[in-house]
Short mmCIF file of C-alpha atoms in Angstrom, two decimals:
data_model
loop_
_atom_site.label_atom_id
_atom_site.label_comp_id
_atom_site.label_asym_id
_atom_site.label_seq_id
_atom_site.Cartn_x
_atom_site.Cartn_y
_atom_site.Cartn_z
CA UNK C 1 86.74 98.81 95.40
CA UNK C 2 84.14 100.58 93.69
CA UNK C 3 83.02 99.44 89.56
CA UNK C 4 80.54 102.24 88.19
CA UNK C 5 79.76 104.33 84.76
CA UNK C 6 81.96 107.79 85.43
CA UNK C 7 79.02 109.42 85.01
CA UNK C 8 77.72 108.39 88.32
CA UNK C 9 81.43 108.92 90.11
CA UNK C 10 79.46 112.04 92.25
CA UNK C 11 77.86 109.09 93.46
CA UNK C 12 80.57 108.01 95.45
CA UNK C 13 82.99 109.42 98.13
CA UNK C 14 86.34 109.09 96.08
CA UNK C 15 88.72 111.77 96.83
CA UNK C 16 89.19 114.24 94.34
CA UNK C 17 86.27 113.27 92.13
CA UNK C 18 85.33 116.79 90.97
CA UNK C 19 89.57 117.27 89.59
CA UNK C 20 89.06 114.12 87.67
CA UNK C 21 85.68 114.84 86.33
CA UNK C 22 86.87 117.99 85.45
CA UNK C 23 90.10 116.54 83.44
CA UNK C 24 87.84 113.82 81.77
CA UNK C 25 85.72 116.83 80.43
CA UNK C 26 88.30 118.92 79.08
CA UNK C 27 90.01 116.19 77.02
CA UNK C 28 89.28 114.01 74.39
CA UNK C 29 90.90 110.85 76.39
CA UNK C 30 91.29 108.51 73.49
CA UNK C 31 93.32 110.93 71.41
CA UNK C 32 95.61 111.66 74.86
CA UNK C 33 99.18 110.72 74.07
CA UNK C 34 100.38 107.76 76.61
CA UNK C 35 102.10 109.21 79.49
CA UNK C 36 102.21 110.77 82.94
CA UNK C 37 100.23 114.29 83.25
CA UNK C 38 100.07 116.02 87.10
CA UNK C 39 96.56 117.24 87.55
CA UNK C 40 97.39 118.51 91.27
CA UNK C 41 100.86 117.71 91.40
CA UNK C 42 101.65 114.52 92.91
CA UNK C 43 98.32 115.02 95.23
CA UNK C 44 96.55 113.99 91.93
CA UNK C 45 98.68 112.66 88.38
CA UNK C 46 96.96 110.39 85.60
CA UNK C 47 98.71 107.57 83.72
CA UNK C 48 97.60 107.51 80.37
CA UNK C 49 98.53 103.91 78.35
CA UNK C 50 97.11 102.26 75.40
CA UNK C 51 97.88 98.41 74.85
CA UNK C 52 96.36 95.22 74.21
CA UNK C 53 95.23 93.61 77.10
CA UNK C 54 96.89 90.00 77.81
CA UNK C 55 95.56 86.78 79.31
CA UNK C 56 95.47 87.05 82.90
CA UNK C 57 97.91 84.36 83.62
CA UNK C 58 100.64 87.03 81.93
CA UNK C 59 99.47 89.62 84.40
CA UNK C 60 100.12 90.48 88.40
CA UNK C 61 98.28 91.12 91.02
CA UNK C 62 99.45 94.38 92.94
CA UNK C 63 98.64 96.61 95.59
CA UNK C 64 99.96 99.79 96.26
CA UNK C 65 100.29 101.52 99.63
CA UNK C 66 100.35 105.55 99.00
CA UNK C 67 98.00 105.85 96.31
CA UNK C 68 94.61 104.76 95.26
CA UNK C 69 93.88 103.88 91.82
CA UNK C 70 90.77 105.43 89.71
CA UNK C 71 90.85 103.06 86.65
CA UNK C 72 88.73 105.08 83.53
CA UNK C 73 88.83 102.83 80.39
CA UNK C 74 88.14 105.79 77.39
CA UNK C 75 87.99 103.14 74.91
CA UNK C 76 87.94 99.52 74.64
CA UNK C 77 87.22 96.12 77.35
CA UNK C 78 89.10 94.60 79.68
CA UNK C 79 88.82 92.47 82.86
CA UNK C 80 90.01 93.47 86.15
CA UNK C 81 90.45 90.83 88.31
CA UNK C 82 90.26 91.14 92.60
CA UNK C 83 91.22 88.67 95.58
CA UNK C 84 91.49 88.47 99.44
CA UNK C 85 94.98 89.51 100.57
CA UNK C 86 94.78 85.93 102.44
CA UNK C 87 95.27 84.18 98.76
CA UNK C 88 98.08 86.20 98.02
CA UNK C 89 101.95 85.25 98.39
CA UNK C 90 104.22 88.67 97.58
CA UNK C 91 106.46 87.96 94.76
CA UNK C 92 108.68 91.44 95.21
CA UNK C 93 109.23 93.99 97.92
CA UNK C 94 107.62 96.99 98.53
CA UNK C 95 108.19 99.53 95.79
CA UNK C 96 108.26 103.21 97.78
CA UNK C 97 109.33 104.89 94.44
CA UNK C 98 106.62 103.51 92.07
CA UNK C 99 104.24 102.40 95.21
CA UNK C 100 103.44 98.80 94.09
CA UNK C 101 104.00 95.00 95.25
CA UNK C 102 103.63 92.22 93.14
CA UNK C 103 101.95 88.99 94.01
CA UNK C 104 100.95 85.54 93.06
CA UNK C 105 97.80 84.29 93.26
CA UNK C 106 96.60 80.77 95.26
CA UNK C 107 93.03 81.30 95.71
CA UNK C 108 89.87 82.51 94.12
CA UNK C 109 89.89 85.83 91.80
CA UNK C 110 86.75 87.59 91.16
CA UNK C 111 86.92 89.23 87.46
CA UNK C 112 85.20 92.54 86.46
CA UNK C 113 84.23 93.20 82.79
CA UNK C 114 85.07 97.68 82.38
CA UNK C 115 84.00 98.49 79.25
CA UNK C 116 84.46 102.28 77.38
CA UNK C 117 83.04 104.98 80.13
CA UNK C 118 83.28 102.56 83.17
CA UNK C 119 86.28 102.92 85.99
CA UNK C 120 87.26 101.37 89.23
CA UNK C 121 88.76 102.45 92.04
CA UNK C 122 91.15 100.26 94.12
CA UNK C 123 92.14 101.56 97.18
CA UNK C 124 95.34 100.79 98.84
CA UNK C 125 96.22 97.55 99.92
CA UNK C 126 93.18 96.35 97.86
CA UNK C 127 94.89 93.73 95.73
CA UNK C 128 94.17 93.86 91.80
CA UNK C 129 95.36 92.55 88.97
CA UNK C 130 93.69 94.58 85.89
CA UNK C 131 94.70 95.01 81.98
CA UNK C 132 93.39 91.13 81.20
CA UNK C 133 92.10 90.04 77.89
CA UNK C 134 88.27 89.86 77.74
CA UNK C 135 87.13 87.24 75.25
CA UNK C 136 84.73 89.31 73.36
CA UNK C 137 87.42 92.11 72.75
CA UNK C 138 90.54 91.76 70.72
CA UNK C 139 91.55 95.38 70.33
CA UNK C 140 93.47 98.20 71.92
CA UNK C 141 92.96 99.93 75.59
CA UNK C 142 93.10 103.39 75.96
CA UNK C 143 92.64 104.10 79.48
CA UNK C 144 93.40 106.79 82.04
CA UNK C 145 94.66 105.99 85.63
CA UNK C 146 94.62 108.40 88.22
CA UNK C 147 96.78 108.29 91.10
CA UNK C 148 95.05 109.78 93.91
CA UNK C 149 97.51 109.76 96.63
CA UNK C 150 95.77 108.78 100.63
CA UNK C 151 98.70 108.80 102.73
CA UNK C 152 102.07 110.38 102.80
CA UNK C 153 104.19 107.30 103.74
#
């Protein structure tokens, strides 16, 4: 997992950095419509969703196995919560279409506060449960995920 200001994304060794540097700069991502765009077909695709992030209790943790997720809030706060696979218990199956597992937690989380101009990447199999409520912020999310895919299972 990696927690950062996009501008300092060179900083790290994320795969396909410079594509989604290059799509943050050419669009005004608050204004995007929600949606699915592919960037490098499905090498490379971005989820764009607004919504009003919920208590963390209503969320689930997830992992996916295919793709990594680069996490860019464009507007807004939220908390993105993280925990050791060994606290987990899987709730569903494996997802192959949508590349996801849900879980339930019965352990520690650790919680990040991503605020406008901040992402996180989770890698796969790196259990996360983002989109929760942060006390100090009561509106609407806009924020850009970017499916990077890492393996061709």
């Amino acid at each position: 997992m990696i927690n950062d200001n996009i501008k300092q994304l060179n900083r790290y060794a994320v795969p396909k950095a410079e594509a989604i540097l290059k799509f943050i700069a050419a669009h005004n991502c608050a204004e995007l419509e929600d949606g699915e765009k592919e960037i490098e077909g499905r090498e490379l695709f971005v989820r764009i969703m607004s919504y009003v992030p919920k208590p963390a209790d209503q969320n689930k943790f997830e992992t996916h196995e295919v793709y990594a997720d680069l996490q860019y809030v464009a507007t807004g706060t939220e908390i993105m919560q993280t925990a050791e696979s060994r606290d987990l218990t899987p709730t569903t199956g494996y997802d192959a279409k949508d590349d996801y597992r849900f879980y339930n937690i019965n352990g520690p989380v650790n919680s990040l506060v991503v605020r406008s101009g901040f992402f996180t990447v989770f890698y796969p199999n790196e259990a996360h449960r983002p989109s929760c409520l942060f006390d100090g912020h009561r509106g609407m999310v806009k924020k850009l995920v970017f499916k990077i895919k890492m393996s061709n299972s």
